Coordinates of C-alpha atoms and ligand atoms in Angstrom, one line a residue:
X1 CA 0.0 0.0 0.0
X2 CA 1.2 3.5 -0.8
X3 CA 2.0 6.0 2.0
X4 CA 1.5 8.8 -0.5
X5 CA -2.3 8.1 -0.6
X6 CA -2.6 6.7 2.9
X7 CA -1.2 9.8 4.6
X8 CA -3.9 12.4 5.3
X9 CA -1.7 15.1 6.8
X10 CA -2.9 18.1 4.8
X11 CA -2.2 21.8 5.7
X12 CA -3.7 24.8 3.9
X13 CA -1.3 27.7 4.1
X14 CA -2.6 31.1 3.1
X15 CA -0.1 33.7 2.0
X16 CA -1.5 37.2 2.4
X17 CA -0.4 40.4 0.6
X18 CA 1.5 41.5 3.7
X19 CA 4.0 38.6 3.2
X20 CA 3.9 38.8 -0.6
X21 CA 5.5 42.2 -1.0
X22 CA 6.8 41.5 -4.5
X23 CA 7.6 38.7 -6.9
X24 CA 10.8 37.8 -5.0
X25 CA 8.9 37.5 -1.7
X26 CA 7.1 34.5 -3.2
X27 CA 10.4 32.8 -2.6
X28 CA 9.7 33.1 1.1
X29 CA 6.4 31.3 0.4
X30 CA 8.5 28.5 -1.2
X31 CA 10.6 28.1 1.9
X32 CA 7.4 27.9 4.0
X33 CA 5.8 25.3 1.7
X34 CA 9.0 23.2 1.6
X35 CA 9.2 23.4 5.4
X36 CA 5.8 21.7 5.7
X37 CA 6.6 19.2 2.9
X38 CA 9.7 18.2 4.9
X39 CA 7.4 17.5 7.9
X40 CA 5.4 15.1 5.8
X41 CA 2.4 17.4 5.0
X42 CA 0.6 17.7 1.6
X43 CA 0.3 21.5 1.1
X44 CA -2.5 23.6 -0.4
X45 CA -1.0 27.1 -0.8
X46 CA -3.6 29.8 -1.1
X47 CA -2.3 33.1 -2.4
X48 CA -3.4 36.7 -2.3
X49 CA -2.4 39.2 -4.9
X50 CA 0.9 40.9 -4.4
X51 CA 0.8 43.8 -1.9
X52 CA -1.1 46.7 -3.3
X53 CA -2.0 44.9 -6.5
X54 CA -5.8 44.6 -5.9
X55 CA -6.1 48.3 -5.2
X56 CA -4.1 49.0 -8.4
X57 CA -6.3 46.8 -10.5
X58 CA -9.6 48.2 -9.0
X59 CA -8.3 51.8 -9.6
X60 CA -7.5 50.8 -13.2
X61 CA -11.0 49.5 -13.6
X62 CA -12.6 52.6 -12.2
X63 CA -10.4 54.8 -14.4
X64 CA -12.0 53.2 -17.4
X65 CA -15.6 53.2 -16.2
X66 CA -17.0 55.2 -13.3
X67 CA -20.0 53.0 -12.4
X68 CA -18.3 49.7 -13.0
X69 CA -20.3 46.6 -12.0
X70 CA -19.2 44.1 -9.3
X71 CA -19.0 41.5 -12.1
X72 CA -16.6 43.5 -14.2
X73 CA -14.5 44.5 -11.2
X74 CA -14.2 40.8 -10.3
X75 CA -12.9 39.8 -13.7
X76 CA -10.1 42.5 -13.4
X77 CA -9.2 42.1 -9.7
X78 CA -9.0 38.3 -10.1
X79 CA -5.9 38.8 -12.2
X80 CA -4.0 39.7 -9.1
X81 CA -4.5 36.4 -7.4
X82 CA -4.1 34.4 -10.6
X83 CA -0.8 36.1 -11.3
X84 CA 0.5 35.3 -7.8
X85 CA -0.5 31.7 -8.1
X86 CA 1.1 31.3 -11.5
X87 CA 4.4 32.9 -10.3
X88 CA 4.5 30.9 -7.1
X89 CA 4.1 27.8 -9.4
X90 CA 7.2 29.0 -11.3
X91 CA 9.1 29.7 -8.1
X92 CA 8.3 26.2 -6.8
X93 CA 9.5 24.7 -10.1
X94 CA 12.8 26.7 -9.9
X95 CA 13.3 25.3 -6.4
X96 CA 12.5 21.7 -7.7
X97 CA 9.4 21.2 -5.5
X98 CA 6.7 19.4 -7.5
X99 CA 3.5 21.4 -7.5
X100 CA 0.5 22.2 -9.6
X101 CA -1.6 25.3 -9.9
X102 CA -5.3 24.8 -9.8
X103 CA -7.8 27.6 -10.4
X104 CA -11.2 28.2 -8.8
X105 CA -12.7 27.6 -12.3
X106 CA -10.9 24.3 -12.9
X107 CA -11.8 23.0 -9.4
X108 CA -15.4 24.3 -9.8
X109 CA -15.3 26.5 -6.7
X110 CA -18.8 27.8 -6.9
X111 CA -20.0 30.9 -5.0
X112 CA -23.3 32.9 -5.0
X113 CA -24.5 36.3 -4.0
X114 CA -23.0 39.8 -4.7
X115 CA -20.3 39.2 -7.3
X116 CA -17.9 41.4 -5.3
X117 CA -18.7 39.8 -2.0
X118 CA -19.9 36.3 -2.8
X119 CA -20.2 33.3 -0.5
X120 CA -18.6 30.0 -1.5
X121 CA -20.9 27.0 -1.7
X122 CA -19.1 24.0 -3.1
X123 CA -15.8 22.8 -4.7
X124 CA -14.6 19.6 -6.3
X125 CA -12.5 18.7 -3.3
X126 CA -11.6 15.3 -5.0
X127 CA -9.7 17.2 -7.7
X128 CA -7.6 18.9 -5.1
X129 CA -7.0 15.6 -3.2
X130 CA -6.0 13.8 -6.4
X131 CA -3.5 16.6 -7.2
X132 CA -2.1 16.5 -3.7
X133 CA -1.6 12.7 -3.9
X134 CA 0.2 13.2 -7.2
X135 CA 2.3 16.3 -6.7
X136 CA 2.3 17.0 -2.9
X137 CA 1.6 20.7 -3.4
X138 CA -1.4 22.5 -4.9
X139 CA -1.3 26.3 -5.5
X140 CA -4.7 27.9 -5.5
X141 CA -5.5 31.6 -6.0
X142 CA -7.5 33.1 -3.2
X143 CA -10.4 35.6 -3.2
X144 CA -11.8 34.3 -6.5
X145 CA -14.6 31.9 -7.3
X146 CA -17.1 31.3 -10.2
X147 CA -20.8 31.7 -10.1
X148 CA -23.4 29.3 -11.5
X149 CA -23.0 30.9 -15.0
X150 CA -19.2 30.3 -14.9
X151 CA -18.5 34.0 -14.4
X152 CA -15.7 35.1 -12.0
X153 CA -16.8 36.5 -8.7
X154 CA -14.9 37.7 -5.6
X155 CA -15.3 36.7 -1.9
X156 CA -15.1 40.3 -0.5
X157 CA -11.9 42.2 0.6
X158 CA -9.6 39.9 2.5
X159 CA -11.4 37.0 0.8
X160 CA -8.3 34.8 0.5
X161 CA -8.7 34.0 4.2
X162 CA -12.2 32.7 3.3
X163 CA -10.8 30.7 0.4
X164 CA -8.3 29.0 2.7
X165 CA -10.8 28.2 5.4
X166 CA -13.3 27.0 2.8
X167 CA -10.7 24.7 1.3
X168 CA -9.7 23.4 4.7
X169 CA -13.3 22.6 5.6
X170 CA -13.8 20.9 2.2
X171 CA -10.7 18.8 2.8
X172 CA -12.2 17.4 6.1
X173 CA -11.3 20.2 8.4
X174 CA -7.7 20.1 7.5
X175 CA -5.1 22.1 9.4
X176 CA -5.1 25.7 8.2
X177 CA -2.6 28.5 8.9
X178 CA -3.1 32.1 7.7
X179 CA 0.4 33.6 7.2
X180 CA 0.7 37.3 7.9
X181 CA 3.5 39.7 8.9
X182 CA 2.8 39.2 12.6
X183 CA 3.3 36.2 15.0
X184 CA -0.4 36.0 15.7
X185 CA -3.2 38.1 17.3
X186 CA -2.0 40.5 20.0
X187 CA -3.9 42.2 22.7
X188 CA -3.1 45.5 21.0
X189 CA -1.1 46.5 17.9
X190 CA 2.5 45.3 18.5
X191 CA 4.0 47.7 15.9
X192 CA 7.1 49.4 17.4
X193 CA 6.5 48.0 20.9
X194 CA 9.4 46.4 22.8
X195 CA 8.7 44.0 24.4
X196 CA 5.7 43.2 22.4
X197 CA 2.2 43.2 24.1
X198 CA 0.7 39.9 25.2
X199 CA -0.1 37.6 22.3
X200 CA -3.1 35.3 22.1
X201 CA -1.8 31.7 22.1
X202 CA -5.5 30.8 21.9
X203 CA -8.2 33.2 20.8
X204 CA -11.9 32.7 20.5
X205 CA -13.8 33.4 17.3
X206 CA -15.2 36.5 19.1
X207 CA -11.6 37.7 20.0
X208 CA -10.8 37.5 16.3
X209 CA -14.0 39.4 15.4
X210 CA -13.0 42.1 17.9
X211 CA -10.1 43.0 15.6
X212 CA -10.7 45.6 12.9
X213 CA -10.9 43.1 10.1
X214 CA -7.6 44.1 8.5
X215 CA -5.8 41.1 10.1
X216 CA -8.5 38.5 9.4
X217 CA -11.6 38.8 7.3
X218 CA -14.6 38.7 9.6
X219 CA -16.6 36.8 7.1
X220 CA -13.9 34.1 7.1
X221 CA -14.0 33.9 10.9
X222 CA -17.8 33.5 10.9
X223 CA -17.5 30.8 8.3
X224 CA -14.9 28.9 10.5
X225 CA -17.3 29.2 13.5
X226 CA -20.2 27.8 11.5
X227 CA -18.1 24.8 10.6
X228 CA -16.4 24.4 14.0
X229 CA -13.1 24.8 12.2
X230 CA -10.1 25.9 14.4
X231 CA -7.3 27.6 12.5
X232 CA -4.0 29.3 13.0
X233 CA -2.6 32.7 12.4
X234 CA 1.2 33.4 12.3
X235 CA 4.3 34.5 10.5
X236 CA 6.6 32.7 8.1
X237 CA 9.0 30.1 9.7
X238 CA 7.3 30.7 13.0
X239 CA 7.5 28.5 16.1
X240 CA 4.6 30.3 17.8
X241 CA 1.2 31.4 16.4
X242 CA -2.3 32.1 17.5
X243 CA -4.9 29.3 17.4
X244 CA -8.4 30.6 16.8
X245 CA -11.3 28.4 17.7
X246 CA -13.9 27.9 20.4
X247 CA -11.5 29.0 23.1
X248 CA -10.9 29.5 25.9
X249 CA -8.7 32.6 25.4
X250 CA -5.1 32.2 26.5
X251 CA -2.6 35.1 26.4
X252 CA 1.2 34.8 26.6
X253 CA 4.0 37.2 27.0
X254 CA 6.8 36.3 24.6
X255 CA 10.4 37.5 24.5
X256 CA 11.6 40.2 22.1
X257 CA 12.6 38.7 18.7
X258 CA 16.2 37.4 18.7
X259 CA 19.1 39.1 16.9
X260 CA 19.8 37.7 13.5
X261 CA 22.0 34.5 13.7
X262 CA 25.4 34.6 12.0
X263 CA 26.3 32.2 9.2
X264 CA 29.7 31.3 7.7
X265 CA 29.9 29.8 4.3
X266 CA 32.6 27.3 3.3
X267 CA 32.3 27.5 -0.5
X268 CA 30.5 30.0 -2.7
X269 CA 30.1 28.1 -5.9
X270 CA 26.9 26.6 -7.3
X271 CA 25.5 25.7 -3.9
X272 CA 27.2 28.2 -1.6
X273 CA 26.4 31.1 -4.0
X274 CA 22.7 30.1 -4.1
X275 CA 22.5 29.8 -0.4
X276 CA 24.0 33.3 0.0
X277 CA 21.5 34.7 -2.5
X278 CA 18.5 33.1 -0.6
X279 CA 19.8 34.1 2.9
X280 CA 20.4 37.7 1.8
X281 CA 16.6 38.2 1.5
X282 CA 16.2 37.5 5.2
X283 CA 18.5 40.0 7.0
X284 CA 16.1 40.0 10.0
X285 CA 16.9 36.3 10.6
X286 CA 20.4 35.6 9.4
X287 CA 23.5 37.5 8.5
X288 CA 26.3 35.9 6.4
X289 CA 29.5 37.1 8.0
X290 CA 32.3 35.2 6.3
X291 CA 32.8 33.0 3.3
X292 CA 35.8 30.7 2.4
X293 CA 36.7 30.1 -1.2
X294 CA 39.8 28.8 -3.0
X295 CA 40.4 31.9 -5.2
X296 CA 39.6 35.1 -3.2
X297 CA 40.2 37.3 -6.2
X298 CA 37.2 35.8 -8.0
X299 CA 34.6 36.5 -5.3
X300 CA 32.9 39.5 -3.7
X301 CA 29.7 39.1 -1.6
X302 CA 28.3 42.4 -0.2
X303 CA 29.0 42.7 3.5
X304 CA 30.9 39.4 3.7
X305 CA 34.5 38.8 4.7
X306 CA 36.1 36.6 2.1
X307 CA 38.9 34.3 3.1
X308 CA 41.0 31.7 1.4
X309 CA 41.3 29.7 4.6
X310 CA 38.4 27.4 5.1
X311 CA 39.6 26.0 8.4
X312 CA 39.9 29.5 9.9
X313 CA 36.4 30.5 8.8
X314 CA 35.0 27.2 10.0
X315 CA 36.4 27.9 13.5
X316 CA 35.4 31.6 13.6
X317 CA 32.5 31.0 15.9
X318 CA 29.5 31.7 13.6
X319 CA 26.2 30.4 14.9
X320 CA 25.9 28.2 11.8
X321 CA 28.6 27.0 9.4
X322 CA 27.5 25.9 5.9
X323 CA 29.9 23.5 4.2
X324 CA 29.5 23.4 0.4
X325 CA 33.1 22.9 -0.9
X326 CA 33.1 19.3 -2.0
X327 CA 35.8 16.7 -1.5
X328 CA 36.5 14.9 1.8
X329 CA 39.7 15.8 3.7
X330 CA 39.4 19.6 4.0
X331 CA 35.6 19.5 4.6
X332 CA 36.0 16.8 7.2
X333 CA 38.6 18.9 9.1
X334 CA 36.5 22.1 8.6
X335 CA 33.3 20.5 9.9
X336 CA 35.2 19.1 13.0
X337 CA 36.6 22.5 13.7
X338 CA 33.2 24.2 13.4
X339 CA 31.5 21.6 15.7
X340 CA 34.4 21.9 18.2
X341 CA 33.9 25.7 18.2
X342 CA 30.2 25.2 19.1
X343 CA 28.7 26.0 15.7
X344 CA 25.8 24.1 14.2
X345 CA 26.8 22.7 10.8
X346 CA 24.8 22.3 7.6
X347 CA 26.4 20.5 4.7
X348 CA 25.5 19.4 1.2
X349 CA 28.4 17.1 1.0
X350 CA 27.3 13.4 0.8
X351 CA 30.9 12.1 0.3
X352 CA 32.0 13.4 3.7
X353 CA 28.8 12.2 5.5
X354 CA 29.0 8.8 3.8
X355 CA 32.6 8.3 4.9
X356 CA 32.5 10.0 8.3
X357 CA 28.9 10.5 9.4
X358 CA 28.9 8.5 12.7
X359 CA 32.2 10.2 13.9
X360 CA 30.8 13.7 13.0
X361 CA 27.5 13.0 14.7
X362 CA 29.3 11.9 17.9
X363 CA 31.3 15.1 17.9
X364 CA 28.2 17.2 17.3
X365 CA 26.4 15.4 20.2
X366 CA 29.4 15.9 22.5
X367 CA 29.3 19.7 21.8
X368 CA 25.5 20.0 22.1
X369 CA 25.2 21.2 18.5
X370 CA 23.5 19.9 15.4
X371 CA 24.8 18.4 12.1
X372 CA 22.2 18.6 9.3
X373 CA 22.7 17.4 5.7
X374 CA 19.3 17.2 4.0
X375 CA 20.8 18.5 0.7
X376 CA 23.3 15.7 0.5
X377 CA 20.6 13.3 -0.7
X378 CA 18.2 14.4 -3.5
X379 CA 18.5 18.2 -3.6
X380 CA 15.0 19.3 -2.8
X381 CA 13.6 15.7 -2.7
X382 CA 13.1 15.3 1.1
X383 CA 14.2 11.7 1.4
X384 CA 16.1 11.9 4.7
X385 CA 13.1 13.8 6.2
X386 CA 10.8 11.0 5.1
X387 CA 13.0 8.5 6.9
X388 CA 13.2 10.6 10.0
X389 CA 9.4 11.2 10.0
X390 CA 8.7 7.4 9.9
X391 CA 11.4 6.8 12.6
X392 CA 9.6 9.2 14.9
X393 CA 6.3 7.2 14.7
X394 CA 5.4 4.9 17.5
X395 CA 6.4 1.2 16.7
X396 CA 8.5 2.7 13.9
X397 CA 8.9 0.2 11.0
X398 CA 12.3 -0.7 9.5
X399 CA 13.4 0.6 6.1
X400 CA 13.7 -2.6 4.0
X401 CA 14.3 -1.4 0.5
X402 CA 15.3 1.7 -1.5
X403 CA 15.1 2.0 -5.2
X404 CA 15.6 5.3 -7.0
X405 CA 17.2 7.7 -9.3
X406 CA 19.6 9.5 -6.9
X407 CA 21.9 11.2 -9.3
X408 CA 20.7 14.2 -11.3
X409 CA 23.6 14.2 -13.7
X410 CA 23.2 10.7 -15.0
X411 CA 19.5 11.1 -15.4
X412 CA 20.0 14.4 -17.2
X413 CA 22.6 12.7 -19.5
X414 CA 20.3 9.8 -20.2
X415 CA 17.4 12.2 -21.0
X416 CA 19.6 14.3 -23.4
X417 CA 21.0 11.2 -25.1
X418 CA 17.5 10.0 -25.7
X419 CA 16.8 13.3 -27.4
X420 CA 19.8 13.1 -29.7
X421 CA 22.8 14.5 -27.9
X422 CA 26.0 12.6 -27.9
X423 CA 27.1 11.2 -24.5
X424 CA 30.0 13.8 -24.3
X425 CA 27.7 16.7 -25.2
X426 CA 25.2 15.7 -22.6
X427 CA 27.9 15.4 -19.9
X428 CA 29.3 18.9 -20.8
X429 CA 25.8 20.3 -20.5
X430 CA 25.3 18.8 -17.1
X431 CA 28.5 20.4 -16.0
X432 CA 27.6 23.7 -17.4
X433 CA 24.3 23.7 -15.5
X434 CA 26.0 22.9 -12.2
X435 CA 24.6 19.4 -11.8
X436 CA 27.8 17.4 -12.0
X437 CA 30.4 16.9 -9.2
X438 CA 33.8 18.7 -9.6
X439 CA 34.9 15.2 -10.8
X440 CA 32.0 14.0 -13.0
X441 CA 33.3 10.4 -13.0
X442 CA 31.8 10.2 -9.5
X443 CA 28.4 10.8 -11.0
X444 CA 28.9 8.6 -14.1
X445 CA 30.6 5.8 -12.2
X446 CA 27.7 5.5 -9.7
X447 CA 29.9 6.6 -6.7
X448 CA 27.8 9.8 -6.0
X449 CA 24.6 7.7 -5.9
X450 CA 26.4 5.1 -3.7
X451 CA 27.4 7.9 -1.3
X452 CA 23.7 8.9 -1.1
X453 CA 22.7 5.2 -0.4
X454 CA 25.3 5.2 2.4
X455 CA 23.8 8.4 3.9
X456 CA 20.3 6.9 3.7
X457 CA 21.6 3.7 5.4
X458 CA 23.1 5.9 8.1
X459 CA 19.9 7.9 8.6
X460 CA 17.8 4.7 8.8
X461 CA 20.2 3.0 11.2
X462 CA 20.9 0.1 8.7
X463 CA 24.7 -0.2 9.1
X464 CA 27.4 0.0 6.6
X465 CA 27.2 -1.1 2.9
X466 CA 30.0 -3.6 1.9
X467 CA 31.0 -4.7 -1.6
X468 CA 28.5 -2.6 -3.6
X469 CA 27.9 -3.5 -7.2
X470 CA 28.4 -0.6 -9.6
X471 CA 27.7 -0.3 -13.3
X472 CA 29.2 2.9 -14.7
X473 CA 27.3 4.9 -17.3
X474 CA 29.3 5.2 -20.5
X475 CA 28.8 5.2 -24.2
X476 CA 29.7 1.5 -24.2
X477 CA 27.1 0.7 -21.4
X478 CA 24.5 2.5 -23.4
X479 CA 25.3 0.5 -26.6
X480 CA 24.2 -2.6 -24.7
X481 CA 20.7 -1.2 -24.6
X482 CA 20.3 -0.2 -28.2
X483 CA 17.6 -2.9 -28.7
X484 CA 15.7 -2.4 -25.5
X485 CA 11.9 -3.0 -25.5
X486 CA 9.5 -0.3 -26.8
X487 CA 8.0 2.1 -24.3
X488 CA 10.9 1.9 -21.9
X489 CA 13.4 4.5 -20.7
X490 CA 16.9 4.0 -19.6
X491 CA 17.6 4.9 -16.0
X492 CA 20.7 4.6 -13.7
X493 CA 19.0 3.0 -10.8
X494 CA 20.4 3.0 -7.2
X495 CA 19.1 0.2 -5.0
X496 CA 19.5 -1.0 -1.5
X497 CA 18.1 -4.2 0.1
X498 CA 18.0 -4.4 3.9
X499 CA 15.5 -7.2 4.5
X500 CA 18.0 -9.0 6.7
X501 CA 21.7 -8.8 7.8
X502 CA 24.0 -6.0 6.4
X503 CA 22.5 -4.0 3.6
X504 CA 23.3 -4.9 0.0
X505 CA 23.4 -2.1 -2.5
X506 CA 24.3 -1.1 -6.1
X507 CA 23.8 1.2 -9.0
X508 CA 22.8 -0.3 -12.4
X509 CA 21.6 0.8 -15.8
X510 CA 18.2 -0.6 -16.7
X511 CA 15.3 -0.3 -19.1
X512 CA 12.3 0.9 -17.1
X513 CA 8.7 0.5 -18.3
X514 CA 5.8 2.9 -18.2
X515 CA 4.1 1.5 -15.1
X516 CA 7.2 1.9 -13.0
X517 CA 7.5 4.8 -10.5
X518 CA 10.9 5.6 -12.0
X519 CA 9.6 6.0 -15.5
X520 CA 8.3 9.6 -15.2
X521 CA 11.5 11.3 -14.0
X522 CA 12.9 13.6 -16.7
X523 CA 16.1 15.6 -16.7
X524 CA 18.0 16.2 -13.4
X525 CA 15.0 15.0 -11.4
X526 CA 15.2 12.4 -8.6
X527 CA 12.6 9.8 -7.7
X528 CA 13.0 7.5 -4.7
X529 CA 10.8 4.7 -3.5
X530 CA 11.2 3.6 0.1
X531 CA 9.7 0.3 1.3
X532 CA 9.1 -0.4 5.0
X533 CA 8.7 -3.5 7.1
X534 CA 5.0 -2.7 7.7
X535 CA 4.4 -3.2 3.9
X536 CA 4.0 0.5 3.1
X537 CA 5.8 2.1 0.2
X538 CA 6.5 5.8 -0.2
X539 CA 7.6 7.5 -3.5
X540 CA 9.2 10.9 -3.2
X541 CA 10.0 13.2 -6.1
X542 CA 11.8 16.4 -6.6
X543 CA 14.9 18.0 -8.3
X544 CA 18.1 16.2 -7.5
X545 CA 20.7 18.7 -8.4
X546 CA 21.4 22.3 -9.4
X547 CA 21.8 25.6 -7.6
X548 CA 18.2 26.3 -6.5
X549 CA 16.9 22.9 -5.4
X550 CA 20.1 22.3 -3.5
X551 CA 20.1 25.7 -1.9
X552 CA 16.4 25.4 -1.0
X553 CA 17.3 22.3 1.0
X554 CA 20.3 23.9 2.7
X555 CA 18.2 26.9 3.6
X556 CA 15.5 24.6 5.0
X557 CA 18.1 23.1 7.3
X558 CA 19.2 26.6 8.4
X559 CA 15.6 27.7 9.0
X560 CA 15.1 24.5 11.1
X561 CA 18.0 25.5 13.2
X562 CA 16.6 29.0 13.6
X563 CA 13.2 27.6 14.8
X564 CA 14.9 25.2 17.2
X565 CA 16.9 28.1 18.7
X566 CA 13.8 30.3 19.0
X567 CA 11.9 27.4 20.6
X568 CA 14.7 26.9 23.2
X569 CA 14.7 30.7 23.9
X570 CA 11.0 30.8 24.3
X571 CA 11.1 27.8 26.7
X572 CA 13.9 29.4 28.8
X573 CA 11.8 32.6 28.9
X574 CA 9.2 30.8 31.0
X575 CA 6.2 32.2 29.1
X576 CA 3.5 32.4 31.6
X577 CA -0.2 32.8 30.9
X578 CA -1.2 36.4 31.5
X579 CA -4.9 35.9 31.2
Ligands
LIG1 P1 31.4 24.3 -6.8 O1 32.6 23.7 -7.4 O2 30.5 25.0 -7.6 O3 31.8 25.2 -5.5 C1 32.7 24.8 -4.6 C2 33.1 26.0 -3.8 O4 33.9 25.7 -2.7 C3 33.8 27.1 -4.6 O5 33.4 28.4 -4.2 C4 35.3 26.9 -4.2 O6 36.1 28.1 -4.3 C5 35.1 26.5 -2.8 N1 36.2 25.6 -2.4 C6 36.6 24.4 -2.8 N2 37.6 23.9 -2.2 C7 38.0 24.8 -1.2 C8 39.0 24.9 -0.2 N3 39.9 24.0 -0.1 N4 39.0 26.0 0.5 C9 38.1 27.0 0.3 N5 37.1 27.0 -0.6 C10 37.1 25.9 -1.4 O7 30.6 23.0 -6.1 P2 29.1 22.8 -5.8 O8 28.6 24.1 -5.2 O9 28.4 22.3 -7.0 O10 29.1 21.6 -4.7 C11 29.5 21.9 -3.4 C12 29.1 20.7 -2.5 O11 27.7 20.5 -2.6 C13 29.7 19.3 -3.0 O12 29.9 18.6 -1.8 C14 28.6 18.7 -3.8 O13 28.6 17.3 -3.8 C15 27.4 19.2 -3.0 N6 26.1 19.2 -3.8 C16 26.1 19.8 -5.0 C17 24.9 19.8 -5.7 C18 24.9 20.4 -7.1 O14 23.8 20.3 -7.7 N7 25.9 21.2 -7.5 C19 23.7 19.2 -5.3 C20 23.9 18.6 -3.9 C21 25.0 18.6 -3.3 P3 36.4 28.8 -5.8 O15 35.0 29.3 -6.2 O16 37.4 29.8 -5.5 O17 36.8 27.7 -6.6
LIG2 N1 26.2 15.6 -8.8 C1 25.1 15.4 -8.0 C2 24.0 14.9 -9.0 C3 24.6 16.6 -7.3 O1 24.1 15.1 -10.2 O2 23.0 14.3 -8.5 C4 23.4 16.4 -6.4 O3 23.8 15.6 -5.3

């Protein structure tokens, strides 16, 4: 049986205009969506128009016609939400997170009443569920619905809140969080107040209705009350939020927000450079203070000290050290020095974890810091997270089998060769796009995929892999498949069997037919099927290589560390109930 269908953990996240300041801010929404995907949720992302866009579109409408009808205004204003949804879909694609954009028209979200302030009545929830089972993420424009004559209508100002709650109710009262630029509902406006005023940890529907309607749409609150639907209101990457429901009310005094954490980068190439770019959009949370590179003359990052000495930067005492250099010996020493200096470490380096993972974990534990390496397996394909999530379940089952495409470069090469490139051209293009290792023979020879199997075995507590069987990808190996069956594709498949004893593993070239989970996996994508001792299987898809998918995964580890730090601070602050 498939865990993809069996798992009912769904969260509806609503991104309001206050967090969608511009097209680039949609990247913050990607981080939030990926955070929940890592935790094993299927995500429905409801988006508002970008900040100010609805007003601009309505003003445009009124500049054309003074007495414009609600219907006509709806068809213009809807463009704001449809654009945000489309661009978020593109941002998710760039980050390698599978998703599909569904519109209110395509999901038959029907509403009736005033076309500018309509009330939703029904939706084809099965279409959303099917898309969630298939992709994991559905992006849905808020605020907009269609009437019985298939015309666009709007759900009133702030109506994306209502869209989100309506979807959550239609999906069986799924978890729902409205994401705003505040940590929740406060007793009074927290703007500019230090420390902030008491925040509602729990608020009643009436508490929410007592606000002026600019934070939550009142119509949405009344809808939630009518469906006995509790929901959450909070900020991006938050550890605390307000839960709004039947109550009772519970206020807490929280500490002032922490100062930004410092990050040192070891490596500023494909991965390190992408991580810098993403982190630089969050100066309130993190500050990159130093970066180590080989050739200092080729690098300049605004506000960052550049050094040619990776070991010195590693030991410089940053809160978090990100290792993205590649290789084994220098990264190993650098990670050791960083952990010894009390820094948390995030690395994308599967070779060093495959070879020295247990030793590095022991050192991290002895220093009370964390060693995270999600990006080392599958870029933005959350394979290690899926293993950790199952391990955290009561009576956790054992991982018995892994079968997957774990190397983006070889899959990209196979795709390009299938479309007419020569083998050498395809490899050069994989290098140009930043998929390949510094030494691409590690990709082609199966060693990179084997490193990832070793990291998986470590994460699942399966022990070491001895005597793996490797079939390198080469022109000659491909020639052996010239007469493969019709309707098959060639894949370089990594496998691991751990039914009993020490795990057996290998990487082999094979012809895969259309019914196989590995068939539909083009370009540099990765697909991994995990089988468990309780008979469940779990197929995980995403992008396996390249700057943005890999950086997304590294940033997700960094944001996890920020949340953990924040949670520890909040716990030591002894937040007492104040009402
Ligand atoms: P790049 O070659 O693009 O970047 C490596 C960076 O590290 C460069 O900035 C380089 O400096 C610096 N560097 C290398 N050696 C040293 C050293 N001894 N001292 C200081 N700086 C050094 O590699 P990637 O970013 O592609 O890969 C980095 C790591 O991420 C590797 O472990 C790789 O396996 C892993 N990874 C990569 C993925 C990808 O798609 N590219 C995906 C998942 C993981 P300079 O610029 O001066 O040469
Ligand atoms: N070279 C690796 C690949 C990078 O192609 O999969 C991602 O780990």
